[in-house]
C-alpha positions as MATLAB code, in Angstrom:
seq = 'MIAMTATAASDFDRAAGSAAPLAGETVLRLLVVDDHPLFREALASAIALAFPKAELHEADGIRAACDILGQNPAIDLTLLDLSMQGVTGFDGLDTIRARFPRVPILIVSGLTEPRIMQEAVRHGAAGFVPKAVDKATLTRAISEVLGGALFMPPDLAPAPVPARSADKAPVAERVARLTPQQMRVLAMIRQGKLNKQIAHELQVGDSTVKAHVSEILRKLEVISRTQIVIETAYLDFDQAGGF';
ca = [
    -104.647  -42.445  -84.871;
    -108.297  -42.797  -83.216;
    -110.597  -40.827  -84.670;
    -110.158  -37.088  -84.529;
    -112.360  -35.643  -86.881;
    -115.568  -35.606  -87.879;
    -114.667  -37.169  -91.534;
    -111.740  -40.319  -89.304;
    -115.813  -40.942  -86.960;
    -117.588  -41.423  -90.177;
    -114.508  -43.701  -92.087;
    -114.943  -45.444  -88.027;
    -119.223  -45.876  -88.808;
    -118.336  -47.770  -91.774;
    -115.188  -49.501  -90.440;
    -117.394  -50.721  -86.986;
    -121.058  -51.139  -89.229;
    -120.138  -54.615  -88.703;
    -119.183  -55.144  -85.657;
    -120.812  -58.200  -83.208;
    -123.631  -56.031  -80.638;
    -123.066  -57.686  -77.204;
    -125.220  -60.505  -76.739;
    -128.718  -59.876  -75.232;
    -129.522  -55.950  -73.712;
    -127.445  -55.379  -71.113;
    -126.038  -52.137  -70.584;
    -122.504  -51.993  -71.263;
    -120.456  -49.474  -69.180;
    -116.949  -48.090  -69.942;
    -114.937  -45.414  -68.639;
    -112.760  -43.290  -70.845;
    -109.571  -42.334  -68.840;
    -107.162  -39.970  -70.557;
    -106.075  -36.518  -69.762;
    -106.178  -35.003  -73.395;
    -109.763  -33.467  -73.466;
    -109.842  -34.428  -77.420;
    -108.320  -37.757  -77.543;
    -110.955  -38.474  -74.599;
    -113.655  -36.937  -77.015;
    -112.624  -38.139  -79.660;
    -112.167  -42.381  -78.385;
    -115.712  -41.553  -76.400;
    -117.377  -40.773  -80.261;
    -115.283  -43.821  -81.483;
    -116.780  -46.343  -78.606;
    -120.147  -44.792  -79.666;
    -120.405  -45.830  -83.206;
    -119.739  -48.616  -82.063;
    -121.561  -49.813  -79.646;
    -124.455  -47.433  -80.011;
    -126.307  -48.650  -76.218;
    -123.001  -48.504  -74.458;
    -122.791  -45.752  -71.422;
    -119.506  -43.978  -71.606;
    -118.074  -42.356  -68.506;
    -115.063  -40.160  -68.598;
    -112.320  -39.543  -66.352;
    -109.077  -36.495  -66.818;
    -107.168  -38.291  -63.933;
    -106.320  -41.401  -61.652;
    -107.711  -39.947  -59.276;
    -111.351  -38.685  -60.899;
    -111.202  -42.512  -62.651;
    -111.113  -44.011  -58.760;
    -114.234  -41.338  -57.771;
    -115.737  -42.796  -60.864;
    -115.528  -46.081  -60.712;
    -116.306  -45.673  -56.406;
    -119.694  -44.742  -57.345;
    -120.503  -46.745  -60.715;
    -119.499  -50.394  -59.562;
    -121.065  -51.545  -62.778;
    -118.539  -50.226  -64.905;
    -117.544  -52.974  -67.526;
    -114.556  -52.077  -68.449;
    -111.055  -49.269  -68.065;
    -109.958  -47.697  -70.877;
    -106.622  -46.270  -69.776;
    -103.991  -43.958  -71.360;
    -100.706  -44.909  -69.511;
     -99.205  -41.378  -70.149;
    -100.709  -38.692  -68.254;
    -100.228  -35.228  -65.745;
     -98.179  -36.789  -62.806;
     -98.739  -40.357  -63.434;
     -95.117  -42.216  -63.226;
     -94.698  -45.653  -65.463;
     -97.247  -47.847  -64.202;
     -98.459  -46.112  -61.030;
    -101.862  -45.187  -62.476;
    -102.648  -48.778  -63.732;
    -101.225  -49.858  -60.532;
    -103.729  -47.556  -58.374;
    -107.060  -48.771  -60.216;
    -105.917  -52.186  -60.802;
    -104.985  -53.012  -56.616;
    -108.847  -50.733  -55.839;
    -110.746  -52.001  -58.403;
    -109.299  -55.381  -59.474;
    -112.983  -56.579  -60.528;
    -112.857  -53.942  -63.381;
    -110.507  -54.676  -66.742;
    -108.046  -52.083  -67.592;
    -107.595  -51.978  -71.908;
    -104.524  -49.708  -71.963;
    -105.019  -47.336  -75.088;
    -101.560  -45.439  -75.358;
     -99.356  -43.512  -78.065;
     -96.186  -45.932  -76.658;
     -95.388  -48.890  -79.023;
     -92.398  -50.624  -78.070;
     -93.534  -54.240  -76.760;
     -91.946  -54.604  -73.932;
     -93.658  -52.087  -72.544;
     -96.846  -53.848  -73.453;
     -95.554  -57.106  -71.718;
     -95.151  -55.282  -68.376;
     -98.644  -53.524  -68.707;
     -99.943  -57.436  -68.337;
     -97.236  -58.450  -65.704;
     -98.982  -55.291  -64.156;
    -102.692  -56.654  -64.727;
    -104.032  -55.288  -68.244;
    -106.795  -57.113  -69.800;
    -105.091  -55.493  -73.446;
    -103.653  -53.295  -75.080;
    -104.290  -51.055  -78.010;
    -102.070  -48.548  -79.261;
    -103.462  -45.271  -79.944;
    -102.261  -45.182  -83.899;
    -104.657  -48.514  -84.417;
    -107.348  -48.214  -86.682;
    -110.837  -47.819  -85.150;
    -111.986  -51.745  -86.492;
    -108.965  -52.991  -84.401;
    -110.326  -50.949  -80.825;
    -113.488  -52.280  -81.514;
    -112.367  -56.366  -81.292;
    -110.406  -55.426  -78.239;
    -112.803  -54.107  -76.245;
    -114.675  -57.131  -77.573;
    -112.428  -59.536  -77.314;
    -111.052  -57.824  -74.036;
    -115.016  -57.713  -72.726;
    -115.576  -61.712  -73.568;
    -112.106  -62.401  -71.101;
    -109.020  -62.901  -73.464;
    -106.173  -60.604  -73.794;
    -105.915  -58.342  -76.204;
    -102.448  -57.572  -77.746;
    -101.682  -56.153  -81.283;
    -101.351  -58.628  -83.885;
     -98.781  -57.142  -86.145;
     -96.819  -56.060  -82.715;
     -95.726  -59.696  -81.608;
     -93.593  -59.380  -78.726;
     -89.928  -58.382  -79.166;
     -87.095  -60.291  -78.181;
     -84.815  -59.312  -75.706;
     -81.623  -57.141  -76.929;
     -78.420  -58.315  -76.804;
     -76.678  -55.851  -74.405;
     -74.400  -53.318  -75.513;
     -70.721  -53.720  -75.321;
     -70.306  -51.377  -72.613;
     -73.185  -52.142  -70.362;
     -73.328  -54.822  -68.088;
     -75.761  -57.734  -68.074;
     -79.161  -56.261  -65.662;
     -77.969  -58.463  -62.435;
     -74.885  -57.406  -62.783;
     -76.351  -53.825  -62.472;
     -78.950  -54.952  -59.785;
     -76.269  -56.134  -57.420;
     -74.667  -52.894  -56.894;
     -77.446  -52.016  -55.177;
     -77.945  -51.284  -51.871;
     -80.509  -53.652  -49.310;
     -82.566  -50.660  -49.113;
     -81.741  -50.121  -52.477;
     -83.309  -53.251  -53.150;
     -86.329  -53.206  -51.302;
     -86.651  -49.492  -52.962;
     -87.080  -51.376  -56.433;
     -88.697  -54.036  -55.244;
     -91.672  -51.204  -54.646;
     -91.133  -49.310  -57.950;
     -91.631  -52.648  -59.535;
     -95.197  -53.071  -58.309;
     -96.049  -49.152  -59.045;
     -95.849  -47.873  -55.318;
     -95.695  -43.821  -55.115;
     -92.052  -42.175  -53.668;
     -94.687  -41.395  -50.463;
     -95.981  -45.031  -50.718;
     -92.220  -46.219  -50.138;
     -91.314  -43.729  -47.506;
     -94.423  -44.904  -45.422;
     -93.602  -48.019  -45.590;
     -89.900  -47.861  -45.178;
     -90.423  -45.376  -42.627;
     -87.985  -42.687  -44.142;
     -88.654  -39.201  -45.462;
     -89.493  -38.178  -48.969;
     -86.331  -37.124  -49.669;
     -84.539  -40.220  -48.745;
     -86.413  -42.287  -51.146;
     -85.444  -39.378  -53.536;
     -82.177  -40.148  -53.684;
     -82.411  -43.654  -53.414;
     -84.458  -43.432  -56.651;
     -81.769  -41.186  -58.285;
     -79.371  -43.985  -57.238;
     -81.129  -46.691  -58.427;
     -81.130  -44.767  -61.959;
     -77.584  -44.034  -61.538;
     -76.714  -47.896  -60.900;
     -79.213  -49.440  -63.780;
     -77.835  -47.028  -66.131;
     -81.898  -45.662  -67.201;
     -82.867  -42.857  -67.264;
     -86.417  -43.489  -65.951;
     -88.730  -45.326  -63.126;
     -90.602  -46.907  -66.986;
     -87.420  -47.655  -68.071;
     -86.215  -49.107  -64.636;
     -89.236  -52.317  -64.851;
     -88.301  -52.773  -68.281;
     -84.668  -53.522  -67.862;
     -85.694  -55.446  -65.261;
     -88.658  -57.651  -66.624;
     -86.475  -60.208  -67.885;
     -84.699  -61.245  -64.423;
     -84.477  -63.705  -62.681;
     -84.761  -62.474  -58.955;
     -83.225  -65.420  -57.071;
     -79.957  -64.367  -58.937;
     -80.461  -61.010  -58.411;
     -80.089  -61.616  -54.890;
     -83.947  -61.246  -54.097;
     -86.278  -58.843  -53.568;
];
Protein backbone atom coordinates (compact mmCIF):
# COMPACT_ATOMS: atom_id res chain seq x y z
CA MET A 1 0.00 0.00 0.00
CA ILE A 2 0.96 3.65 -0.29
CA ALA A 3 3.52 4.52 2.39
CA MET A 4 2.27 4.27 5.95
CA THR A 5 5.58 3.85 7.73
CA ALA A 6 8.90 5.66 7.77
CA THR A 7 10.55 2.65 6.13
CA ALA A 8 8.02 2.57 3.31
CA ALA A 9 8.43 6.30 2.82
CA SER A 10 12.18 5.81 2.57
CA ASP A 11 11.65 3.16 -0.09
CA PHE A 12 9.50 5.60 -2.02
CA ASP A 13 12.19 8.26 -1.78
CA ARG A 14 14.37 6.03 -3.94
CA ALA A 15 11.52 5.09 -6.28
CA ALA A 16 10.31 8.65 -6.81
CA GLY A 17 13.67 10.32 -6.82
CA SER A 18 13.79 10.11 -10.58
CA ALA A 19 10.28 11.49 -11.04
CA ALA A 20 10.44 14.43 -13.43
CA PRO A 21 9.47 17.72 -11.81
CA LEU A 22 6.77 19.84 -13.35
CA ALA A 23 8.00 22.23 -16.00
CA GLY A 24 8.94 25.69 -14.75
CA GLU A 25 8.76 27.00 -11.24
CA THR A 26 4.96 26.96 -10.92
CA VAL A 27 3.85 25.81 -7.47
CA LEU A 28 1.85 22.60 -7.60
CA ARG A 29 -1.20 22.70 -5.34
CA LEU A 30 -2.85 19.41 -4.35
CA LEU A 31 -5.78 18.47 -2.12
CA VAL A 32 -5.91 15.06 -0.40
CA VAL A 33 -9.40 13.96 0.69
CA ASP A 34 -9.56 10.89 2.94
CA ASP A 35 -11.24 10.30 6.30
CA HIS A 36 -8.43 8.08 7.62
CA PRO A 37 -5.80 10.36 9.23
CA LEU A 38 -3.01 7.79 8.97
CA PHE A 39 -3.49 7.17 5.28
CA ARG A 40 -4.03 10.87 4.60
CA GLU A 41 -0.72 11.63 6.30
CA ALA A 42 1.04 8.84 4.43
CA LEU A 43 -0.30 9.98 1.08
CA ALA A 44 0.71 13.56 1.80
CA SER A 45 4.20 12.38 2.76
CA ALA A 46 4.51 10.35 -0.44
CA ILE A 47 3.46 13.35 -2.53
CA ALA A 48 5.91 15.62 -0.69
CA LEU A 49 8.76 13.22 -1.53
CA ALA A 50 7.86 13.10 -5.20
CA PHE A 51 6.98 16.79 -5.53
CA PRO A 52 9.00 18.64 -2.86
CA LYS A 53 7.71 22.08 -3.89
CA ALA A 54 4.05 21.06 -3.84
CA GLU A 55 1.58 22.92 -1.64
CA LEU A 56 -0.54 20.28 0.09
CA HIS A 57 -4.02 20.64 1.56
CA GLU A 58 -5.89 17.93 3.46
CA ALA A 59 -9.59 17.30 4.09
CA ASP A 60 -11.33 14.55 6.06
CA GLY A 61 -14.61 14.71 4.15
CA ILE A 62 -16.50 16.16 1.21
CA ARG A 63 -17.75 19.25 3.03
CA ALA A 64 -14.24 20.13 4.21
CA ALA A 65 -12.90 19.47 0.70
CA CYS A 66 -15.44 21.85 -0.83
CA ASP A 67 -14.56 24.51 1.74
CA ILE A 68 -10.86 24.22 0.89
CA LEU A 69 -11.48 24.25 -2.86
CA GLY A 70 -13.70 27.29 -2.47
CA GLN A 71 -11.01 29.13 -0.53
CA ASN A 72 -8.16 27.99 -2.80
CA PRO A 73 -9.25 28.27 -6.45
CA ALA A 74 -5.68 27.66 -7.64
CA ILE A 75 -5.63 24.00 -6.49
CA ASP A 76 -4.45 21.90 -9.44
CA LEU A 77 -5.59 18.40 -8.47
CA THR A 78 -7.78 16.63 -5.92
CA LEU A 79 -6.91 13.11 -4.75
CA LEU A 80 -10.13 11.56 -3.48
CA ASP A 81 -11.06 8.38 -1.65
CA LEU A 82 -14.46 7.01 -2.69
CA SER A 83 -15.17 5.13 0.55
CA MET A 84 -15.64 7.63 3.35
CA GLN A 85 -18.07 7.87 6.22
CA GLY A 86 -21.31 9.50 5.14
CA VAL A 87 -20.55 9.06 1.43
CA THR A 88 -22.55 6.67 -0.74
CA GLY A 89 -21.28 5.41 -4.07
CA PHE A 90 -20.03 8.26 -6.21
CA ASP A 91 -21.81 10.99 -4.25
CA GLY A 92 -18.58 12.63 -3.11
CA LEU A 93 -17.06 12.60 -6.59
CA ASP A 94 -20.25 14.01 -8.10
CA THR A 95 -20.48 16.77 -5.49
CA ILE A 96 -16.94 18.00 -6.07
CA ARG A 97 -17.24 17.70 -9.85
CA ALA A 98 -20.47 19.71 -9.87
CA ARG A 99 -19.13 22.51 -7.69
CA PHE A 100 -15.56 22.65 -9.00
CA PRO A 101 -15.56 21.29 -12.57
CA ARG A 102 -12.19 22.91 -13.37
CA VAL A 103 -10.23 20.81 -10.86
CA PRO A 104 -9.33 17.28 -12.05
CA ILE A 105 -9.98 14.46 -9.58
CA LEU A 106 -7.72 11.43 -9.20
CA ILE A 107 -9.43 8.64 -7.27
CA VAL A 108 -7.17 6.89 -4.74
CA SER A 109 -9.26 4.03 -3.41
CA GLY A 110 -9.11 0.63 -1.79
CA LEU A 111 -11.70 -0.55 -4.32
CA THR A 112 -10.10 -2.44 -7.21
CA GLU A 113 -13.10 -3.68 -9.22
CA PRO A 114 -12.46 -2.58 -12.84
CA ARG A 115 -16.13 -1.79 -13.39
CA ILE A 116 -16.07 0.62 -10.44
CA MET A 117 -13.02 2.29 -11.98
CA GLN A 118 -14.85 2.62 -15.28
CA GLU A 119 -17.90 4.08 -13.59
CA ALA A 120 -15.76 6.56 -11.67
CA VAL A 121 -14.45 7.83 -15.01
CA ARG A 122 -18.02 8.04 -16.30
CA HIS A 123 -18.74 10.26 -13.30
CA GLY A 124 -15.92 12.57 -14.27
CA ALA A 125 -12.80 11.24 -12.53
CA ALA A 126 -9.57 11.98 -14.38
CA GLY A 127 -7.94 8.77 -13.18
CA PHE A 128 -8.05 5.91 -10.71
CA VAL A 129 -5.28 4.56 -8.48
CA PRO A 130 -5.83 1.65 -6.08
CA LYS A 131 -4.35 2.25 -2.65
CA ALA A 132 -2.23 -0.87 -3.08
CA VAL A 133 -0.15 0.49 -5.97
CA ASP A 134 3.54 1.27 -5.57
CA LYS A 135 4.68 4.83 -5.04
CA ALA A 136 6.22 5.22 -8.49
CA THR A 137 2.84 4.42 -10.06
CA LEU A 138 1.17 7.01 -7.84
CA THR A 139 3.71 9.59 -8.94
CA ARG A 140 3.15 8.72 -12.60
CA ALA A 141 -0.62 8.92 -12.15
CA ILE A 142 -0.41 12.42 -10.66
CA SER A 143 1.92 13.61 -13.41
CA GLU A 144 -0.20 12.18 -16.23
CA VAL A 145 -3.47 13.56 -14.88
CA LEU A 146 -1.87 16.99 -14.40
CA GLY A 147 -0.71 16.71 -18.02
CA GLY A 148 -4.28 16.22 -19.17
CA ALA A 149 -4.21 12.44 -19.64
CA LEU A 150 -6.59 9.86 -18.22
CA PHE A 151 -4.77 7.44 -15.91
CA MET A 152 -5.89 3.87 -15.23
CA PRO A 153 -3.76 1.11 -13.64
CA PRO A 154 -1.95 -0.67 -16.50
CA ASP A 155 -2.33 -4.09 -14.88
CA LEU A 156 -6.07 -3.68 -14.27
CA ALA A 157 -7.59 -3.54 -17.72
CA PRO A 158 -11.34 -3.07 -17.91
CA ALA A 159 -13.09 -6.34 -17.28
CA PRO A 160 -15.58 -7.69 -19.78
CA VAL A 161 -19.19 -7.63 -18.70
CA PRO A 162 -19.61 -10.92 -16.81
CA ALA A 163 -22.10 -13.47 -17.96
CA ARG A 164 -25.27 -13.23 -15.95
CA SER A 165 -26.14 -15.82 -13.38
CA ALA A 166 -28.55 -18.49 -14.58
CA ASP A 167 -31.08 -17.44 -11.93
CA LYS A 168 -30.76 -13.69 -12.51
CA ALA A 169 -32.71 -11.90 -15.23
CA PRO A 170 -30.90 -9.56 -17.67
CA VAL A 171 -30.49 -6.07 -16.24
CA ALA A 172 -32.87 -4.51 -18.80
CA GLU A 173 -35.54 -6.97 -17.75
CA ARG A 174 -34.99 -6.16 -14.07
CA VAL A 175 -35.09 -2.42 -14.74
CA ALA A 176 -38.37 -2.91 -16.62
CA ARG A 177 -39.91 -4.03 -13.31
CA LEU A 178 -39.61 -0.50 -11.95
CA THR A 179 -42.51 1.92 -11.86
CA PRO A 180 -42.16 5.26 -13.71
CA GLN A 181 -41.42 7.04 -10.41
CA GLN A 182 -38.81 4.43 -9.47
CA MET A 183 -37.21 4.93 -12.90
CA ARG A 184 -36.89 8.63 -12.15
CA VAL A 185 -35.31 7.85 -8.79
CA LEU A 186 -32.94 5.39 -10.46
CA ALA A 187 -31.83 8.05 -12.94
CA MET A 188 -31.04 10.43 -10.09
CA ILE A 189 -29.14 7.73 -8.19
CA ARG A 190 -27.01 7.25 -11.30
CA GLN A 191 -26.35 11.00 -11.29
CA GLY A 192 -25.01 10.69 -7.75
CA LYS A 193 -27.80 12.63 -6.09
CA LEU A 194 -28.55 12.21 -2.39
CA ASN A 195 -31.96 11.17 -1.07
CA LYS A 196 -32.67 14.74 0.07
CA GLN A 197 -31.86 16.08 -3.38
CA ILE A 198 -34.10 13.47 -5.00
CA ALA A 199 -36.90 14.29 -2.57
CA HIS A 200 -36.59 17.99 -3.39
CA GLU A 201 -36.67 17.45 -7.15
CA LEU A 202 -39.62 15.04 -6.98
CA GLN A 203 -41.34 17.14 -4.29
CA VAL A 204 -41.87 14.15 -2.01
CA GLY A 205 -40.73 13.28 1.50
CA ASP A 206 -37.41 11.65 2.40
CA SER A 207 -39.25 8.55 3.62
CA THR A 208 -40.89 8.17 0.21
CA VAL A 209 -37.51 8.31 -1.51
CA LYS A 210 -36.08 5.74 0.91
CA ALA A 211 -39.00 3.45 0.11
CA HIS A 212 -38.37 3.85 -3.62
CA VAL A 213 -34.65 3.11 -3.16
CA SER A 214 -35.48 -0.02 -1.17
CA GLU A 215 -37.79 -1.22 -3.93
CA ILE A 216 -35.18 -0.46 -6.60
CA LEU A 217 -32.61 -2.51 -4.68
CA ARG A 218 -35.07 -5.38 -4.37
CA LYS A 219 -36.19 -5.34 -7.99
CA LEU A 220 -32.68 -5.03 -9.37
CA GLU A 221 -31.50 -7.79 -7.00
CA VAL A 222 -28.61 -5.75 -5.59
CA ILE A 223 -27.68 -4.63 -2.08
CA SER A 224 -26.22 -1.13 -2.44
CA ARG A 225 -26.46 2.11 -4.40
CA THR A 226 -22.99 1.46 -5.82
CA GLN A 227 -24.19 -1.88 -7.19
CA ILE A 228 -27.16 -0.10 -8.75
CA VAL A 229 -24.75 2.11 -10.69
CA ILE A 230 -22.52 -0.81 -11.67
CA GLU A 231 -25.40 -3.06 -12.73
CA THR A 232 -26.88 -0.38 -14.99
CA ALA A 233 -23.56 0.95 -16.34
CA TYR A 234 -23.84 -0.98 -19.61
CA LEU A 235 -27.58 -0.68 -19.99
CA ASP A 236 -29.01 0.67 -23.22
CA PHE A 237 -31.44 3.19 -21.73
CA ASP A 238 -33.59 3.25 -24.83
CA GLN A 239 -34.20 -0.48 -24.47
CA ALA A 240 -35.02 0.04 -20.82
CA GLY A 241 -37.80 2.45 -21.61
CA GLY A 242 -35.75 5.61 -21.18
CA PHE A 243 -34.52 7.35 -18.07
